[in-house]
PDB file of C-alpha atoms in Angstrom:
ATOM      1  CA  MET A   1      87.419 -95.655 135.625  1.00 63.00           C
ATOM      2  CA  GLY A   2      90.196 -93.192 134.822  1.00 95.00           C
ATOM      3  CA  TYR A   3      91.158 -91.352 131.639  1.00 98.00           C
ATOM      4  CA  LEU A   4      93.232 -94.191 130.188  1.00 97.00           C
ATOM      5  CA  ASN A   5      90.586 -96.841 130.833  1.00 97.00           C
ATOM      6  CA  ASN A   6      87.917 -94.684 129.228  1.00 97.00           C
ATOM      7  CA  TYR A   7      90.136 -94.068 126.206  1.00 97.00           C
ATOM      8  CA  LEU A   8      90.896 -97.773 125.795  1.00 97.00           C
ATOM      9  CA  GLN A   9      87.246 -98.731 126.150  1.00 97.00           C
ATOM     10  CA  GLN A  10      86.487 -96.945 122.877  1.00 96.00           C
ATOM     11  CA  PHE A  11      88.753 -99.369 121.024  1.00 94.00           C
ATOM     12  CA  ARG A  12      87.404-102.389 122.861  1.00 96.00           C
ATOM     13  CA  ASP A  13      83.824-101.356 122.108  1.00 96.00           C
ATOM     14  CA  ALA A  14      84.824-101.220 118.425  1.00 95.00           C
ATOM     15  CA  GLY A  15      86.295-104.729 118.588  1.00 94.00           C
ATOM     16  CA  LYS A  16      89.893-103.494 118.474  1.00 92.00           C
ATOM     17  CA  ASP A  17      91.129-105.360 121.532  1.00 92.00           C
ATOM     18  CA  GLU A  18      94.632-105.918 120.166  1.00 90.00           C
ATOM     19  CA  LEU A  19      95.134-102.190 119.581  1.00 89.00           C
ATOM     20  CA  ALA A  20      93.751-101.372 123.021  1.00 92.00           C
ATOM     21  CA  ASN A  21      96.107-103.885 124.626  1.00 91.00           C
ATOM     22  CA  SER A  22      99.103-102.439 122.757  1.00 90.00           C
ATOM     23  CA  ILE A  23      98.300 -98.869 123.824  1.00 92.00           C
ATOM     24  CA  GLU A  24      97.682 -99.958 127.397  1.00 94.00           C
ATOM     25  CA  LYS A  25     100.986-101.821 127.534  1.00 92.00           C
ATOM     26  CA  THR A  26     102.966 -98.809 126.305  1.00 92.00           C
ATOM     27  CA  SER A  27     101.111 -96.293 128.476  1.00 95.00           C
ATOM     28  CA  ARG A  28     101.275 -98.309 131.687  1.00 96.00           C
ATOM     29  CA  ARG A  29     104.961 -99.050 131.165  1.00 94.00           C
ATOM     30  CA  ILE A  30     105.891 -95.388 130.687  1.00 94.00           C
ATOM     31  CA  GLY A  31     103.612 -94.378 133.530  1.00 96.00           C
ATOM     32  CA  LYS A  32     105.173 -96.858 135.943  1.00 95.00           C
ATOM     33  CA  LYS A  33     108.797 -96.331 134.912  1.00 94.00           C
ATOM     34  CA  TYR A  34     108.891 -92.561 134.464  1.00 94.00           C
ATOM     35  CA  ILE A  35     105.736 -90.526 135.108  1.00 95.00           C
ATOM     36  CA  SER A  36     104.937 -92.014 138.518  1.00 95.00           C
ATOM     37  CA  HIS A  37     108.487 -91.220 139.690  1.00 93.00           C
ATOM     38  CA  PHE A  38     108.489 -87.655 138.388  1.00 94.00           C
ATOM     39  CA  THR A  39     109.496 -85.241 141.142  1.00 92.00           C
ATOM     40  CA  TYR A  40     107.752 -82.118 139.755  1.00 92.00           C
ATOM     41  CA  THR A  41     111.000 -80.201 140.262  1.00 92.00           C
ATOM     42  CA  THR A  42     112.922 -80.984 137.055  1.00 93.00           C
ATOM     43  CA  HIS A  43     112.676 -80.807 133.279  1.00 93.00           C
ATOM     44  CA  GLU A  44     112.991 -84.287 131.810  1.00 93.00           C
ATOM     45  CA  MET A  45     113.325 -85.358 128.181  1.00 91.00           C
ATOM     46  CA  GLY A  46     112.139 -88.725 126.868  1.00 90.00           C
ATOM     47  CA  LEU A  47     111.760 -90.439 123.505  1.00 89.00           C
ATOM     48  CA  LEU A  48     108.935 -92.633 122.207  1.00 88.00           C
ATOM     49  CA  PHE A  49     109.596 -94.243 118.859  1.00 81.00           C
ATOM     50  CA  GLY A  50     107.957 -96.871 116.701  1.00 73.00           C
ATOM     51  CA  ASN A  51     107.799 -97.939 113.099  1.00 60.00           C
ATOM     52  CA  ILE A  52     106.671 -95.360 110.551  1.00 57.00           C
ATOM     53  CA  GLN A  53     102.863 -95.193 110.252  1.00 58.00           C
ATOM     54  CA  SER A  54     102.419 -97.731 113.056  1.00 57.00           C
ATOM     55  CA  GLY A  55      99.951 -95.815 115.226  1.00 73.00           C
ATOM     56  CA  LYS A  56     102.066 -93.280 117.128  1.00 85.00           C
ATOM     57  CA  THR A  57      99.133 -90.903 117.643  1.00 90.00           C
ATOM     58  CA  GLY A  58      97.027 -93.574 119.335  1.00 91.00           C
ATOM     59  CA  GLN A  59      99.944 -94.518 121.579  1.00 91.00           C
ATOM     60  CA  THR A  60     100.618 -90.859 122.360  1.00 94.00           C
ATOM     61  CA  PHE A  61      97.008 -90.205 123.386  1.00 96.00           C
ATOM     62  CA  GLY A  62      97.224 -93.231 125.662  1.00 96.00           C
ATOM     63  CA  ILE A  63     100.328 -91.852 127.377  1.00 96.00           C
ATOM     64  CA  ILE A  64      98.629 -88.471 127.793  1.00 98.00           C
ATOM     65  CA  CYS A  65      95.681 -90.210 129.476  1.00 98.00           C
ATOM     66  CA  GLU A  66      98.014 -92.150 131.765  1.00 98.00           C
ATOM     67  CA  ALA A  67      99.770 -88.905 132.697  1.00 97.00           C
ATOM     68  CA  ALA A  68      96.390 -87.302 133.436  1.00 97.00           C
ATOM     69  CA  ASP A  69      95.558 -90.234 135.724  1.00 97.00           C
ATOM     70  CA  LEU A  70      98.872 -89.510 137.474  1.00 96.00           C
ATOM     71  CA  GLU A  71      97.844 -85.880 138.162  1.00 93.00           C
ATOM     72  CA  PHE A  72      99.260 -83.983 135.181  1.00 96.00           C
ATOM     73  CA  ARG A  73      96.770 -81.309 134.134  1.00 96.00           C
ATOM     74  CA  TYR A  74      98.402 -79.348 131.315  1.00 97.00           C
ATOM     75  CA  PHE A  75      99.486 -80.879 128.013  1.00 98.00           C
ATOM     76  CA  LEU A  76     100.917 -79.353 124.846  1.00 98.00           C
ATOM     77  CA  LEU A  77     101.016 -81.489 121.690  1.00 98.00           C
ATOM     78  CA  MET A  78     102.944 -80.079 118.733  1.00 96.00           C
ATOM     79  CA  THR A  79     102.652 -81.293 115.154  1.00 94.00           C
ATOM     80  CA  THR A  80     104.866 -80.361 112.225  1.00 92.00           C
ATOM     81  CA  ASP A  81     104.183 -76.984 110.618  1.00 93.00           C
ATOM     82  CA  SER A  82     101.212 -78.268 108.629  1.00 92.00           C
ATOM     83  CA  ARG A  83      97.760 -76.733 109.000  1.00 94.00           C
ATOM     84  CA  LEU A  84      96.144 -79.918 107.705  1.00 95.00           C
ATOM     85  CA  LEU A  85      98.002 -82.182 110.147  1.00 94.00           C
ATOM     86  CA  GLN A  86      97.310 -79.887 113.102  1.00 96.00           C
ATOM     87  CA  LYS A  87      93.592 -79.815 112.200  1.00 96.00           C
ATOM     88  CA  GLN A  88      93.490 -83.584 111.755  1.00 96.00           C
ATOM     89  CA  THR A  89      95.150 -84.185 115.128  1.00 96.00           C
ATOM     90  CA  LEU A  90      92.854 -81.653 116.811  1.00 97.00           C
ATOM     91  CA  GLU A  91      89.704 -83.297 115.442  1.00 97.00           C
ATOM     92  CA  ARG A  92      90.922 -86.738 116.453  1.00 96.00           C
ATOM     93  CA  ALA A  93      91.650 -85.531 119.996  1.00 97.00           C
ATOM     94  CA  GLN A  94      88.203 -83.915 120.243  1.00 97.00           C
ATOM     95  CA  HIS A  95      86.647 -87.252 119.281  1.00 96.00           C
ATOM     96  CA  ASP A  96      88.909 -89.609 121.259  1.00 97.00           C
ATOM     97  CA  LEU A  97      89.440 -87.541 124.435  1.00 97.00           C
ATOM     98  CA  PRO A  98      86.024 -86.090 125.323  1.00 96.00           C
ATOM     99  CA  GLU A  99      86.953 -85.663 128.996  1.00 96.00           C
ATOM    100  CA  PHE A 100      89.763 -83.244 128.129  1.00 98.00           C
ATOM    101  CA  ALA A 101      89.492 -79.548 127.357  1.00 97.00           C
ATOM    102  CA  ILE A 102      90.916 -79.613 123.825  1.00 98.00           C
ATOM    103  CA  CYS A 103      92.353 -76.270 122.705  1.00 98.00           C
ATOM    104  CA  SER A 104      93.444 -75.244 119.242  1.00 97.00           C
ATOM    105  CA  GLU A 105      96.044 -72.600 118.467  1.00 96.00           C
ATOM    106  CA  ASN A 106      93.817 -69.605 119.226  1.00 95.00           C
ATOM    107  CA  ASP A 107      91.731 -71.028 122.081  1.00 96.00           C
ATOM    108  CA  GLU A 108      93.210 -68.836 124.792  1.00 95.00           C
ATOM    109  CA  GLU A 109      89.879 -68.303 126.548  1.00 94.00           C
ATOM    110  CA  LYS A 110      89.163 -72.036 126.651  1.00 95.00           C
ATOM    111  CA  PHE A 111      92.610 -72.600 128.122  1.00 96.00           C
ATOM    112  CA  ARG A 112      92.103 -69.942 130.782  1.00 94.00           C
ATOM    113  CA  SER A 113      88.585 -71.058 131.756  1.00 93.00           C
ATOM    114  CA  ALA A 114      89.274 -74.809 132.113  1.00 91.00           C
ATOM    115  CA  LYS A 115      89.077 -75.810 135.759  1.00 87.00           C
ATOM    116  CA  ASN A 116      88.335 -79.413 136.699  1.00 89.00           C
ATOM    117  CA  GLN A 117      89.592 -81.263 133.638  1.00 94.00           C
ATOM    118  CA  PRO A 118      92.964 -81.807 131.979  1.00 97.00           C
ATOM    119  CA  VAL A 119      93.817 -79.384 129.181  1.00 97.00           C
ATOM    120  CA  LEU A 120      95.350 -80.505 125.887  1.00 98.00           C
ATOM    121  CA  ILE A 121      96.581 -77.774 123.526  1.00 98.00           C
ATOM    122  CA  ILE A 122      97.351 -78.835 119.940  1.00 98.00           C
ATOM    123  CA  VAL A 123      99.516 -76.517 117.836  1.00 97.00           C
ATOM    124  CA  LYS A 124     101.868 -76.465 114.865  1.00 96.00           C
ATOM    125  CA  LYS A 125     105.613 -76.062 115.264  1.00 95.00           C
ATOM    126  CA  ASN A 126     105.436 -72.576 113.864  1.00 95.00           C
ATOM    127  CA  THR A 127     107.476 -69.688 115.293  1.00 96.00           C
ATOM    128  CA  ARG A 128     104.517 -67.312 115.561  1.00 97.00           C
ATOM    129  CA  VAL A 129     102.192 -69.895 117.097  1.00 97.00           C
ATOM    130  CA  LEU A 130     104.757 -71.109 119.627  1.00 96.00           C
ATOM    131  CA  GLN A 131     105.630 -67.560 120.707  1.00 97.00           C
ATOM    132  CA  ALA A 132     101.935 -66.856 121.240  1.00 97.00           C
ATOM    133  CA  TRP A 133     101.727 -69.775 123.669  1.00 97.00           C
ATOM    134  CA  VAL A 134     104.935 -68.729 125.424  1.00 96.00           C
ATOM    135  CA  ASP A 135     103.178 -65.427 126.153  1.00 96.00           C
ATOM    136  CA  ARG A 136      99.882 -67.072 127.140  1.00 96.00           C
ATOM    137  CA  PHE A 137     101.558 -69.465 129.545  1.00 95.00           C
ATOM    138  CA  ARG A 138     103.494 -66.608 131.147  1.00 93.00           C
ATOM    139  CA  ASN A 139     100.580 -64.180 131.351  1.00 93.00           C
ATOM    140  CA  SER A 140      97.933 -66.597 132.592  1.00 90.00           C
ATOM    141  CA  LYS A 141     100.083 -67.969 135.409  1.00 84.00           C
ATOM    142  CA  LYS A 142      98.198 -71.256 134.934  1.00 88.00           C
ATOM    143  CA  LEU A 143     101.455 -73.160 135.042  1.00 90.00           C
ATOM    144  CA  LYS A 144     102.628 -71.554 138.273  1.00 86.00           C
ATOM    145  CA  GLY A 145     103.097 -74.478 140.631  1.00 85.00           C
ATOM    146  CA  ASN A 146     102.146 -76.943 137.886  1.00 90.00           C
ATOM    147  CA  ALA A 147     104.117 -79.195 135.578  1.00 95.00           C
ATOM    148  CA  LEU A 148     103.701 -79.209 131.807  1.00 97.00           C
ATOM    149  CA  PHE A 149     103.607 -82.388 129.735  1.00 97.00           C
ATOM    150  CA  ILE A 150     104.911 -81.633 126.227  1.00 97.00           C
ATOM    151  CA  VAL A 151     104.547 -84.022 123.289  1.00 96.00           C
ATOM    152  CA  ASP A 152     106.670 -83.196 120.238  1.00 93.00           C
ATOM    153  CA  ASP A 153     105.411 -85.180 117.249  1.00 91.00           C
ATOM    154  CA  GLU A 154     108.099 -85.751 114.604  1.00 86.00           C
ATOM    155  CA  ALA A 155     110.585 -84.356 117.090  1.00 81.00           C
ATOM    156  CA  ASP A 156     113.475 -84.687 114.652  1.00 81.00           C
ATOM    157  CA  ALA A 157     111.779 -82.166 112.328  1.00 80.00           C
ATOM    158  CA  ALA A 158     112.650 -78.521 113.154  1.00 79.00           C
ATOM    159  CA  SER A 159     112.803 -78.984 116.943  1.00 82.00           C
ATOM    160  CA  GLU A 160     116.552 -79.479 117.263  1.00 81.00           C
ATOM    161  CA  ASN A 161     118.881 -76.512 117.360  1.00 76.00           C
ATOM    162  CA  THR A 162     119.867 -76.306 113.701  1.00 79.00           C
ATOM    163  CA  LYS A 163     122.305 -73.455 114.398  1.00 84.00           C
ATOM    164  CA  VAL A 164     124.325 -75.181 117.078  1.00 79.00           C
ATOM    165  CA  ASN A 165     127.481 -75.125 114.959  1.00 79.00           C
ATOM    166  CA  GLN A 166     127.120 -71.352 114.614  1.00 85.00           C
ATOM    167  CA  LYS A 167     126.863 -71.026 118.403  1.00 83.00           C
ATOM    168  CA  LYS A 168     123.325 -69.687 117.968  1.00 88.00           C
ATOM    169  CA  VAL A 169     119.833 -71.016 118.707  1.00 89.00           C
ATOM    170  CA  SER A 170     117.348 -71.643 115.894  1.00 90.00           C
ATOM    171  CA  ALA A 171     113.951 -69.933 116.150  1.00 93.00           C
ATOM    172  CA  ILE A 172     111.808 -73.030 116.756  1.00 93.00           C
ATOM    173  CA  ASN A 173     114.249 -74.483 119.281  1.00 91.00           C
ATOM    174  CA  ASP A 174     114.329 -71.147 121.101  1.00 93.00           C
ATOM    175  CA  ARG A 175     110.522 -71.100 121.422  1.00 95.00           C
ATOM    176  CA  LEU A 176     110.462 -74.701 122.644  1.00 94.00           C
ATOM    177  CA  ARG A 177     112.993 -73.893 125.352  1.00 93.00           C
ATOM    178  CA  LYS A 178     110.927 -70.888 126.442  1.00 95.00           C
ATOM    179  CA  ILE A 179     107.715 -72.949 126.546  1.00 95.00           C
ATOM    180  CA  ARG A 180     109.432 -75.582 128.674  1.00 93.00           C
ATOM    181  CA  ASP A 181     110.752 -72.926 131.049  1.00 92.00           C
ATOM    182  CA  THR A 182     107.315 -71.355 131.637  1.00 93.00           C
ATOM    183  CA  ALA A 183     106.532 -74.288 133.936  1.00 93.00           C
ATOM    184  CA  GLN A 184     108.330 -75.115 137.170  1.00 90.00           C
ATOM    185  CA  ALA A 185     108.811 -78.661 135.828  1.00 95.00           C
ATOM    186  CA  SER A 186     108.061 -80.626 132.686  1.00 95.00           C
ATOM    187  CA  ILE A 187     108.213 -83.913 130.869  1.00 96.00           C
ATOM    188  CA  TYR A 188     109.100 -83.399 127.231  1.00 94.00           C
ATOM    189  CA  LEU A 189     108.255 -86.494 125.174  1.00 94.00           C
ATOM    190  CA  GLN A 190     109.823 -86.641 121.736  1.00 91.00           C
ATOM    191  CA  VAL A 191     107.881 -88.855 119.311  1.00 88.00           C
ATOM    192  CA  THR A 192     109.173 -90.078 115.954  1.00 85.00           C
ATOM    193  CA  GLY A 193     109.643 -93.054 113.688  1.00 73.00           C
ATOM    194  CA  THR A 194     113.180 -91.953 112.824  1.00 73.00           C
ATOM    195  CA  PRO A 195     115.030 -91.297 116.106  1.00 70.00           C
ATOM    196  CA  GLN A 196     118.621 -91.372 114.825  1.00 70.00           C
ATOM    197  CA  ALA A 197     119.265 -87.617 114.885  1.00 68.00           C
ATOM    198  CA  LEU A 198     117.794 -87.267 118.375  1.00 73.00           C
ATOM    199  CA  LEU A 199     119.924 -90.068 119.793  1.00 70.00           C
ATOM    200  CA  LEU A 200     123.111 -88.714 118.209  1.00 70.00           C
ATOM    201  CA  GLN A 201     122.913 -85.332 119.935  1.00 69.00           C
ATOM    202  CA  SER A 202     125.685 -84.464 122.327  1.00 66.00           C
ATOM    203  CA  LEU A 203     125.125 -84.976 126.033  1.00 64.00           C
ATOM    204  CA  ASN A 204     125.430 -81.259 126.759  1.00 64.00           C
ATOM    205  CA  SER A 205     122.798 -80.227 124.197  1.00 66.00           C
ATOM    206  CA  ASN A 206     120.035 -80.499 126.841  1.00 69.00           C
ATOM    207  CA  TRP A 207     117.871 -81.921 124.072  1.00 74.00           C
ATOM    208  CA  ARG A 208     119.024 -85.525 124.059  1.00 79.00           C
ATOM    209  CA  PRO A 209     116.440 -87.915 125.580  1.00 81.00           C
ATOM    210  CA  MET A 210     117.085 -89.174 129.106  1.00 84.00           C
ATOM    211  CA  PHE A 211     115.005 -92.277 128.456  1.00 84.00           C
ATOM    212  CA  THR A 212     113.754 -94.108 125.364  1.00 84.00           C
ATOM    213  CA  GLU A 213     110.780 -96.402 124.813  1.00 84.00           C
ATOM    214  CA  TYR A 214     109.872 -98.393 121.706  1.00 81.00           C
ATOM    215  CA  PHE A 215     106.403 -99.726 120.950  1.00 74.00           C
ATOM    216  CA  GLU A 216     105.919-102.624 118.584  1.00 69.00           C
ATOM    217  CA  PRO A 217     103.514-102.367 115.625  1.00 62.00           C
ATOM    218  CA  GLY A 218     100.393-104.523 115.627  1.00 56.00           C
ATOM    219  CA  ASN A 219      99.913-107.664 113.572  1.00 58.00           C
ATOM    220  CA  GLY A 220      98.200-105.664 110.821  1.00 54.00           C
ATOM    221  CA  TYR A 221     101.128-103.311 110.304  1.00 48.00           C
ATOM    222  CA  LEU A 222     102.274-102.924 106.691  1.00 49.00           C
ATOM    223  CA  GLY A 223     105.955-102.037 106.749  1.00 56.00           C
ATOM    224  CA  GLY A 224     109.047-102.364 104.610  1.00 54.00           C
ATOM    225  CA  ASP A 225     109.074-106.151 104.792  1.00 56.00           C
ATOM    226  CA  PHE A 226     105.576-106.213 103.305  1.00 52.00           C
ATOM    227  CA  PHE A 227     106.249-103.861 100.411  1.00 48.00           C
ATOM    228  CA  PHE A 228     109.813-105.008  99.685  1.00 51.00           C
ATOM    229  CA  PRO A 229     110.202-108.649 100.757  1.00 57.00           C
ATOM    230  CA  GLY A 230     113.031-110.921  99.715  1.00 54.00           C
ATOM    231  CA  THR A 231     115.544-108.240  98.779  1.00 50.00           C
ATOM    232  CA  GLU A 232     118.294-110.861  98.858  1.00 52.00           C
ATOM    233  CA  THR A 233     116.462-113.229  96.510  1.00 52.00           C
ATOM    234  CA  ASN A 234     114.850-110.533  94.329  1.00 56.00           C
ATOM    235  CA  ASP A 235     111.340-111.777  95.162  1.00 59.00           C
ATOM    236  CA  ILE A 236     108.594-109.426  93.921  1.00 55.00           C
ATOM    237  CA  PRO A 237     105.274-109.265  95.846  1.00 55.00           C
ATOM    238  CA  ASN A 238     102.180-109.966  93.771  1.00 58.00           C
ATOM    239  CA  PHE A 239     100.819-106.423  94.037  1.00 51.00           C
ATOM    240  CA  ILE A 240     103.929-104.897  92.395  1.00 50.00           C
ATOM    241  CA  HIS A 241     104.617-105.346  88.695  1.00 54.00           C
ATOM    242  CA  PHE A 242     107.116-103.781  86.323  1.00 50.00           C
ATOM    243  CA  VAL A 243     105.886-101.748  83.348  1.00 55.00           C
ATOM    244  CA  ASP A 244     107.733-100.418  80.331  1.00 56.00           C
ATOM    245  CA  ASP A 245     109.030 -96.875  80.142  1.00 51.00           C
ATOM    246  CA  GLU A 246     106.538 -96.362  77.325  1.00 48.00           C
ATOM    247  CA  THR A 247     103.651 -96.448  79.797  1.00 47.00           C
ATOM    248  CA  PRO A 248     100.684 -94.438  78.400  1.00 44.00           C
ATOM    249  CA  GLN A 249     100.067 -91.147  80.152  1.00 48.00           C
ATOM    250  CA  GLU A 250      96.760 -92.332  81.619  1.00 46.00           C
ATOM    251  CA  SER A 251      98.667 -95.021  83.551  1.00 41.00           C
ATOM    252  CA  ALA A 252     101.471 -92.730  84.654  1.00 40.00           C
ATOM    253  CA  LYS A 253      99.711 -91.889  87.890  1.00 44.00           C
ATOM    254  CA  HIS A 254     100.507 -95.416  89.106  1.00 44.00           C
ATOM    255  CA  VAL A 255     104.216 -95.117  88.377  1.00 39.00           C
ATOM    256  CA  CYS A 256     106.321 -94.641  91.494  1.00 42.00           C
ATOM    257  CA  ALA A 257     109.962 -95.102  90.403  1.00 40.00           C
ATOM    258  CA  PRO A 258     111.883 -93.666  87.441  1.00 39.00           C
ATOM    259  CA  PRO A 259     113.814 -95.663  84.721  1.00 40.00           C
ATOM    260  CA  LEU A 260     115.486 -99.080  85.223  1.00 36.00           C
ATOM    261  CA  GLY A 261     111.977-100.543  84.880  1.00 38.00           C
ATOM    262  CA  ARG A 262     109.405 -98.357  86.571  1.00 36.00           C
ATOM    263  CA  ILE A 263     107.299 -99.915  89.305  1.00 33.00           C
ATOM    264  CA  SER A 264     103.555 -99.574  89.619  1.00 36.00           C
ATOM    265  CA  THR A 265     101.479-100.712  92.551  1.00 36.00           C
ATOM    266  CA  ASN A 266      97.966-102.002  92.893  1.00 38.00           C
ATOM    267  CA  LEU A 267      97.052-102.567  96.518  1.00 37.00           C
ATOM    268  CA  ALA A 268      93.533-103.680  95.647  1.00 38.00           C
ATOM    269  CA  ASN A 269      94.811-107.142  94.641  1.00 36.00           C
TER     270      ASN A 269
END
């Protein structure tokens, strides 16, 4: 059936057809427009963005599966420098992508021994961790003659060269460049809900995306319009109510904005 079809079938079996259709639409579009035309001789930078908390991980896994169907075999997915987030993403990949060899930060042997299945390595954007994989990629020679598919989650956090105005290269950006250069070719997919900084980079930075794709949130998405509707008419949704500044301490845990009438939320209503 293919990696993408197998991944999507999990959602359809769970009755989540709308989510499966959304992931398929995004993955097939990127596969057709960019991955299928990849020459395996260049390093290309792309951007996938969507609304905050709108399912970027599910969409990203779908794109990885589509790339695997199109003959990519080595994938590196980087989270922010959070042990909890890296562990959460790793466990989700192990559950959702059983046909892949899923490697954590120290799974060098698993990476080296994988043969007839795509390999997905999930790491934090941490200087030490990234340098370790620079060395592993170079020493194993696994990427010799192969392309690397890199996914940079929250790509506007730490990945950019924060020392560009000092005519230097920041540590994380340096490691990312080295990882990219260990392969003869690569697709580097930046993923974020806040793409402004990435799009405003100069053309000669070599870090500005060559292509951009946006995926729409599903019908069940709760975004800014849900939590803060009617800003022009001062409408207040029924799950938000104002409380006095004299709120007892036992209720303070619900308070989410200081003075001028604090706001408390109750999403159970």
